């Protein structure tokens, strides 16, 4: 682990190899996700982190759900933080194929301050692009499928939503899920 601020990154980048953690002081005005993404782009790094000083911190889905239920932060704050993280790292990862940010924020805003009582009420998440989500196309990772949006959620998405999770978009997958890597012809590899 290396403790650094933006000025230190220039000094340290020639010495960084392998997995690296960037630790910023709580009062730092620097967006750590942006530094990590910029560093990854410049150095063709294979590891990118979106952890930053937001309401999500280093929390997992269970802890985020508990934080919303306890009133430590709102579902809207959690969804906003997840969107910001995704936007900061996706230019490097290429992991999202379509977004539903505005709809997710509206769903989060409609929840009571302490969530809905579902175990993951207000917790943001992505759904793979092989699952139907109302209003989004299901492309199966392939340009050979219809770009038309689905009229309704599929069975998995209904179950997913019943737990309280809020889909913020769809993540990429290999074409029809047939290979171990996601390297489409139409966009950069994930």
PDB file of C-alpha atoms in Angstrom:
ATOM      1  CA  UNK A   1       0.000   0.000   0.000  1.00  0.00           C
ATOM      2  CA  UNK A   2       1.164   3.464  -0.788  1.00  0.00           C
ATOM      3  CA  UNK A   3      -0.172   6.625   0.811  1.00  0.00           C
ATOM      4  CA  UNK A   4      -0.308   9.353  -1.775  1.00  0.00           C
ATOM      5  CA  UNK A   5      -1.900  12.574  -2.884  1.00  0.00           C
ATOM      6  CA  UNK A   6      -2.013  13.745  -6.512  1.00  0.00           C
ATOM      7  CA  UNK A   7       1.374  15.482  -6.365  1.00  0.00           C
ATOM      8  CA  UNK A   8       2.943  12.299  -4.999  1.00  0.00           C
ATOM      9  CA  UNK A   9       1.594  10.221  -7.901  1.00  0.00           C
ATOM     10  CA  UNK A  10       4.085  11.749 -10.336  1.00  0.00           C
ATOM     11  CA  UNK A  11       6.949  10.897  -8.013  1.00  0.00           C
ATOM     12  CA  UNK A  12       5.665   7.405  -7.227  1.00  0.00           C
ATOM     13  CA  UNK A  13       4.412   6.178 -10.596  1.00  0.00           C
ATOM     14  CA  UNK A  14       7.835   4.993 -11.737  1.00  0.00           C
ATOM     15  CA  UNK A  15       8.039   2.806  -8.635  1.00  0.00           C
ATOM     16  CA  UNK A  16       4.563   1.244  -8.701  1.00  0.00           C
ATOM     17  CA  UNK A  17       4.283  -2.344  -9.833  1.00  0.00           C
ATOM     18  CA  UNK A  18       1.663  -4.998  -9.136  1.00  0.00           C
ATOM     19  CA  UNK A  19      -1.442  -4.373  -7.034  1.00  0.00           C
ATOM     20  CA  UNK A  20      -1.413  -0.917  -5.507  1.00  0.00           C
ATOM     21  CA  UNK A  21      -3.731   0.782  -3.039  1.00  0.00           C
ATOM     22  CA  UNK A  22      -4.078   4.533  -3.102  1.00  0.00           C
ATOM     23  CA  UNK A  23      -4.858   5.962   0.329  1.00  0.00           C
ATOM     24  CA  UNK A  24      -5.872   9.594   0.647  1.00  0.00           C
ATOM     25  CA  UNK A  25      -6.474  11.560   3.785  1.00  0.00           C
ATOM     26  CA  UNK A  26     -10.185  12.211   4.541  1.00  0.00           C
ATOM     27  CA  UNK A  27      -9.684  15.946   3.987  1.00  0.00           C
ATOM     28  CA  UNK A  28      -8.133  15.425   0.547  1.00  0.00           C
ATOM     29  CA  UNK A  29      -9.883  17.268  -2.263  1.00  0.00           C
ATOM     30  CA  UNK A  30      -8.578  14.783  -4.818  1.00  0.00           C
ATOM     31  CA  UNK A  31     -10.953  12.205  -6.303  1.00  0.00           C
ATOM     32  CA  UNK A  32      -9.083   8.927  -5.742  1.00  0.00           C
ATOM     33  CA  UNK A  33     -11.068   7.063  -8.391  1.00  0.00           C
ATOM     34  CA  UNK A  34      -9.970   9.656 -10.981  1.00  0.00           C
ATOM     35  CA  UNK A  35      -6.315   9.337  -9.952  1.00  0.00           C
ATOM     36  CA  UNK A  36      -6.453   5.556 -10.211  1.00  0.00           C
ATOM     37  CA  UNK A  37      -8.186   5.692 -13.601  1.00  0.00           C
ATOM     38  CA  UNK A  38      -5.753   8.320 -14.926  1.00  0.00           C
ATOM     39  CA  UNK A  39      -2.824   6.266 -13.627  1.00  0.00           C
ATOM     40  CA  UNK A  40      -4.258   3.088 -15.183  1.00  0.00           C
ATOM     41  CA  UNK A  41      -4.712   4.799 -18.560  1.00  0.00           C
ATOM     42  CA  UNK A  42      -1.207   6.265 -18.539  1.00  0.00           C
ATOM     43  CA  UNK A  43       0.471   3.054 -17.442  1.00  0.00           C
ATOM     44  CA  UNK A  44      -1.801   0.466 -19.056  1.00  0.00           C
ATOM     45  CA  UNK A  45      -2.403  -0.938 -15.569  1.00  0.00           C
ATOM     46  CA  UNK A  46      -4.500  -4.051 -15.179  1.00  0.00           C
ATOM     47  CA  UNK A  47      -6.114  -3.073 -11.872  1.00  0.00           C
ATOM     48  CA  UNK A  48      -8.587  -0.244 -11.406  1.00  0.00           C
ATOM     49  CA  UNK A  49     -10.397   0.692  -8.208  1.00  0.00           C
ATOM     50  CA  UNK A  50     -13.484   2.822  -7.755  1.00  0.00           C
ATOM     51  CA  UNK A  51     -13.316   3.012  -3.960  1.00  0.00           C
ATOM     52  CA  UNK A  52     -13.509   6.643  -2.934  1.00  0.00           C
ATOM     53  CA  UNK A  53     -14.580   8.879  -0.051  1.00  0.00           C
ATOM     54  CA  UNK A  54     -18.333   8.615  -0.687  1.00  0.00           C
ATOM     55  CA  UNK A  55     -21.240   7.112   1.266  1.00  0.00           C
ATOM     56  CA  UNK A  56     -20.423   3.649  -0.075  1.00  0.00           C
ATOM     57  CA  UNK A  57     -16.878   3.675   1.294  1.00  0.00           C
ATOM     58  CA  UNK A  58     -15.718   0.062   1.241  1.00  0.00           C
ATOM     59  CA  UNK A  59     -19.155  -1.315   2.135  1.00  0.00           C
ATOM     60  CA  UNK A  60     -20.596  -4.477   0.605  1.00  0.00           C
ATOM     61  CA  UNK A  61     -24.256  -4.764  -0.470  1.00  0.00           C
ATOM     62  CA  UNK A  62     -25.416  -6.032   2.933  1.00  0.00           C
ATOM     63  CA  UNK A  63     -23.751  -3.109   4.718  1.00  0.00           C
ATOM     64  CA  UNK A  64     -25.127  -0.603   2.201  1.00  0.00           C
ATOM     65  CA  UNK A  65     -28.638  -1.981   2.772  1.00  0.00           C
ATOM     66  CA  UNK A  66     -28.146  -1.731   6.534  1.00  0.00           C
ATOM     67  CA  UNK A  67     -26.819   1.841   6.195  1.00  0.00           C
ATOM     68  CA  UNK A  68     -29.908   2.856   4.217  1.00  0.00           C
ATOM     69  CA  UNK A  69     -32.244   1.107   6.703  1.00  0.00           C
ATOM     70  CA  UNK A  70     -30.484   2.781   9.640  1.00  0.00           C
ATOM     71  CA  UNK A  71     -30.746   6.198   8.005  1.00  0.00           C
ATOM     72  CA  UNK A  72     -26.962   6.627   7.802  1.00  0.00           C
ATOM     73  CA  UNK A  73     -27.465   7.674   4.163  1.00  0.00           C
ATOM     74  CA  UNK A  74     -30.289   7.536   1.637  1.00  0.00           C
ATOM     75  CA  UNK A  75     -30.834   5.186  -1.269  1.00  0.00           C
ATOM     76  CA  UNK A  76     -30.487   8.210  -3.552  1.00  0.00           C
ATOM     77  CA  UNK A  77     -27.048   8.976  -2.092  1.00  0.00           C
ATOM     78  CA  UNK A  78     -26.010   5.338  -2.543  1.00  0.00           C
ATOM     79  CA  UNK A  79     -27.216   5.240  -6.156  1.00  0.00           C
ATOM     80  CA  UNK A  80     -25.556   8.590  -6.931  1.00  0.00           C
ATOM     81  CA  UNK A  81     -22.261   7.352  -5.482  1.00  0.00           C
ATOM     82  CA  UNK A  82     -22.451   4.097  -7.466  1.00  0.00           C
ATOM     83  CA  UNK A  83     -23.141   6.030 -10.681  1.00  0.00           C
ATOM     84  CA  UNK A  84     -20.193   8.354 -10.030  1.00  0.00           C
ATOM     85  CA  UNK A  85     -17.909   5.379  -9.365  1.00  0.00           C
ATOM     86  CA  UNK A  86     -19.066   3.601 -12.487  1.00  0.00           C
ATOM     87  CA  UNK A  87     -18.586   6.704 -14.627  1.00  0.00           C
ATOM     88  CA  UNK A  88     -15.071   7.153 -13.253  1.00  0.00           C
ATOM     89  CA  UNK A  89     -13.829   3.630 -14.032  1.00  0.00           C
ATOM     90  CA  UNK A  90     -15.859   2.561 -17.061  1.00  0.00           C
ATOM     91  CA  UNK A  91     -13.674   4.505 -19.527  1.00  0.00           C
ATOM     92  CA  UNK A  92     -10.930   2.006 -18.601  1.00  0.00           C
ATOM     93  CA  UNK A  93     -12.983  -1.114 -17.851  1.00  0.00           C
ATOM     94  CA  UNK A  94     -15.601  -0.868 -20.636  1.00  0.00           C
ATOM     95  CA  UNK A  95     -17.886  -2.993 -18.473  1.00  0.00           C
ATOM     96  CA  UNK A  96     -21.220  -1.236 -18.933  1.00  0.00           C
ATOM     97  CA  UNK A  97     -23.262  -1.632 -22.106  1.00  0.00           C
ATOM     98  CA  UNK A  98     -26.265   0.556 -21.242  1.00  0.00           C
ATOM     99  CA  UNK A  99     -27.306   2.724 -18.344  1.00  0.00           C
ATOM    100  CA  UNK A 100     -30.514   3.669 -16.610  1.00  0.00           C
ATOM    101  CA  UNK A 101     -29.124   6.313 -14.274  1.00  0.00           C
ATOM    102  CA  UNK A 102     -32.098   8.688 -14.275  1.00  0.00           C
ATOM    103  CA  UNK A 103     -34.599   5.865 -13.697  1.00  0.00           C
ATOM    104  CA  UNK A 104     -32.440   4.424 -10.899  1.00  0.00           C
ATOM    105  CA  UNK A 105     -32.201   7.819  -9.194  1.00  0.00           C
ATOM    106  CA  UNK A 106     -35.988   8.246  -9.478  1.00  0.00           C
ATOM    107  CA  UNK A 107     -36.564   4.776  -7.981  1.00  0.00           C
ATOM    108  CA  UNK A 108     -34.168   5.590  -5.126  1.00  0.00           C
ATOM    109  CA  UNK A 109     -35.869   8.941  -4.499  1.00  0.00           C
ATOM    110  CA  UNK A 110     -39.222   7.141  -4.230  1.00  0.00           C
ATOM    111  CA  UNK A 111     -38.079   4.923  -1.362  1.00  0.00           C
ATOM    112  CA  UNK A 112     -38.821   5.861   2.254  1.00  0.00           C
ATOM    113  CA  UNK A 113     -35.786   7.262   4.084  1.00  0.00           C
ATOM    114  CA  UNK A 114     -35.265   3.948   5.888  1.00  0.00           C
ATOM    115  CA  UNK A 115     -35.748   1.803   2.765  1.00  0.00           C
ATOM    116  CA  UNK A 116     -38.683  -0.445   1.937  1.00  0.00           C
ATOM    117  CA  UNK A 117     -37.957  -3.271   4.348  1.00  0.00           C
ATOM    118  CA  UNK A 118     -36.513  -5.502   1.612  1.00  0.00           C
ATOM    119  CA  UNK A 119     -33.010  -6.771   2.523  1.00  0.00           C
ATOM    120  CA  UNK A 120     -31.244  -4.731  -0.164  1.00  0.00           C
ATOM    121  CA  UNK A 121     -33.670  -1.805  -0.351  1.00  0.00           C
ATOM    122  CA  UNK A 122     -32.004   0.987  -2.302  1.00  0.00           C
ATOM    123  CA  UNK A 123     -28.739  -0.850  -2.978  1.00  0.00           C
ATOM    124  CA  UNK A 124     -27.461  -0.057  -6.500  1.00  0.00           C
ATOM    125  CA  UNK A 125     -26.258  -2.844  -8.764  1.00  0.00           C
ATOM    126  CA  UNK A 126     -25.696  -3.819 -12.385  1.00  0.00           C
ATOM    127  CA  UNK A 127     -27.438  -6.649 -14.256  1.00  0.00           C
ATOM    128  CA  UNK A 128     -25.751  -8.707 -16.985  1.00  0.00           C
ATOM    129  CA  UNK A 129     -26.823  -8.000 -20.549  1.00  0.00           C
ATOM    130  CA  UNK A 130     -28.346 -11.477 -20.884  1.00  0.00           C
ATOM    131  CA  UNK A 131     -31.244 -10.557 -18.603  1.00  0.00           C
ATOM    132  CA  UNK A 132     -34.347  -8.582 -19.612  1.00  0.00           C
ATOM    133  CA  UNK A 133     -34.769  -5.210 -17.903  1.00  0.00           C
ATOM    134  CA  UNK A 134     -37.792  -3.118 -18.880  1.00  0.00           C
ATOM    135  CA  UNK A 135     -36.752  -0.188 -21.055  1.00  0.00           C
ATOM    136  CA  UNK A 136     -33.312  -1.598 -21.953  1.00  0.00           C
ATOM    137  CA  UNK A 137     -32.300  -3.871 -24.821  1.00  0.00           C
ATOM    138  CA  UNK A 138     -31.037  -7.376 -24.068  1.00  0.00           C
ATOM    139  CA  UNK A 139     -28.170  -7.832 -26.510  1.00  0.00           C
ATOM    140  CA  UNK A 140     -26.574 -10.995 -25.066  1.00  0.00           C
ATOM    141  CA  UNK A 141     -23.197  -9.365 -25.739  1.00  0.00           C
ATOM    142  CA  UNK A 142     -23.895  -9.560 -29.475  1.00  0.00           C
ATOM    143  CA  UNK A 143     -24.472  -7.017 -32.215  1.00  0.00           C
ATOM    144  CA  UNK A 144     -26.594  -9.716 -33.907  1.00  0.00           C
ATOM    145  CA  UNK A 145     -29.513  -9.234 -31.519  1.00  0.00           C
ATOM    146  CA  UNK A 146     -32.265  -6.636 -31.513  1.00  0.00           C
ATOM    147  CA  UNK A 147     -31.454  -3.209 -30.087  1.00  0.00           C
ATOM    148  CA  UNK A 148     -35.125  -2.743 -29.152  1.00  0.00           C
ATOM    149  CA  UNK A 149     -35.794  -2.176 -25.449  1.00  0.00           C
ATOM    150  CA  UNK A 150     -37.643  -4.875 -23.516  1.00  0.00           C
ATOM    151  CA  UNK A 151     -41.271  -4.198 -22.625  1.00  0.00           C
ATOM    152  CA  UNK A 152     -40.986  -5.774 -19.172  1.00  0.00           C
ATOM    153  CA  UNK A 153     -38.549  -7.222 -16.679  1.00  0.00           C
ATOM    154  CA  UNK A 154     -37.598 -10.883 -17.043  1.00  0.00           C
ATOM    155  CA  UNK A 155     -38.039 -13.415 -14.231  1.00  0.00           C
ATOM    156  CA  UNK A 156     -34.531 -12.910 -12.871  1.00  0.00           C
ATOM    157  CA  UNK A 157     -34.902  -9.121 -12.866  1.00  0.00           C
ATOM    158  CA  UNK A 158     -38.222  -9.351 -11.005  1.00  0.00           C
ATOM    159  CA  UNK A 159     -36.558 -11.547  -8.363  1.00  0.00           C
ATOM    160  CA  UNK A 160     -33.548  -9.204  -8.281  1.00  0.00           C
ATOM    161  CA  UNK A 161     -35.782  -6.181  -7.740  1.00  0.00           C
ATOM    162  CA  UNK A 162     -37.868  -7.975  -5.078  1.00  0.00           C
ATOM    163  CA  UNK A 163     -34.779  -7.983  -2.856  1.00  0.00           C
ATOM    164  CA  UNK A 164     -34.732  -4.175  -3.117  1.00  0.00           C
ATOM    165  CA  UNK A 165     -31.745  -3.891  -5.467  1.00  0.00           C
ATOM    166  CA  UNK A 166     -31.896  -0.998  -7.929  1.00  0.00           C
ATOM    167  CA  UNK A 167     -30.385  -1.705 -11.356  1.00  0.00           C
ATOM    168  CA  UNK A 168     -28.335   1.255 -12.585  1.00  0.00           C
ATOM    169  CA  UNK A 169     -27.429  -0.360 -15.910  1.00  0.00           C
ATOM    170  CA  UNK A 170     -26.374  -3.509 -17.689  1.00  0.00           C
ATOM    171  CA  UNK A 171     -22.897  -4.990 -17.674  1.00  0.00           C
ATOM    172  CA  UNK A 172     -21.144  -6.607 -20.600  1.00  0.00           C
ATOM    173  CA  UNK A 173     -20.629 -10.291 -21.198  1.00  0.00           C
ATOM    174  CA  UNK A 174     -18.978 -12.415 -23.882  1.00  0.00           C
ATOM    175  CA  UNK A 175     -21.141 -12.917 -26.949  1.00  0.00           C
ATOM    176  CA  UNK A 176     -24.002 -15.162 -25.774  1.00  0.00           C
ATOM    177  CA  UNK A 177     -21.849 -15.975 -22.729  1.00  0.00           C
ATOM    178  CA  UNK A 178     -19.919 -18.528 -24.774  1.00  0.00           C
ATOM    179  CA  UNK A 179     -16.327 -17.584 -23.964  1.00  0.00           C
ATOM    180  CA  UNK A 180     -14.334 -16.666 -20.886  1.00  0.00           C
ATOM    181  CA  UNK A 181     -13.407 -13.147 -22.059  1.00  0.00           C
ATOM    182  CA  UNK A 182     -15.452 -10.165 -23.212  1.00  0.00           C
ATOM    183  CA  UNK A 183     -13.839  -8.901 -26.424  1.00  0.00           C
ATOM    184  CA  UNK A 184     -16.592  -7.631 -28.729  1.00  0.00           C
ATOM    185  CA  UNK A 185     -15.810  -6.319 -32.196  1.00  0.00           C
ATOM    186  CA  UNK A 186     -18.008  -3.263 -31.706  1.00  0.00           C
ATOM    187  CA  UNK A 187     -16.201  -1.776 -28.685  1.00  0.00           C
ATOM    188  CA  UNK A 188     -13.090  -2.189 -26.513  1.00  0.00           C
ATOM    189  CA  UNK A 189     -12.582  -5.379 -24.510  1.00  0.00           C
ATOM    190  CA  UNK A 190     -13.760  -5.514 -20.905  1.00  0.00           C
TER     191      UNK A 190
END
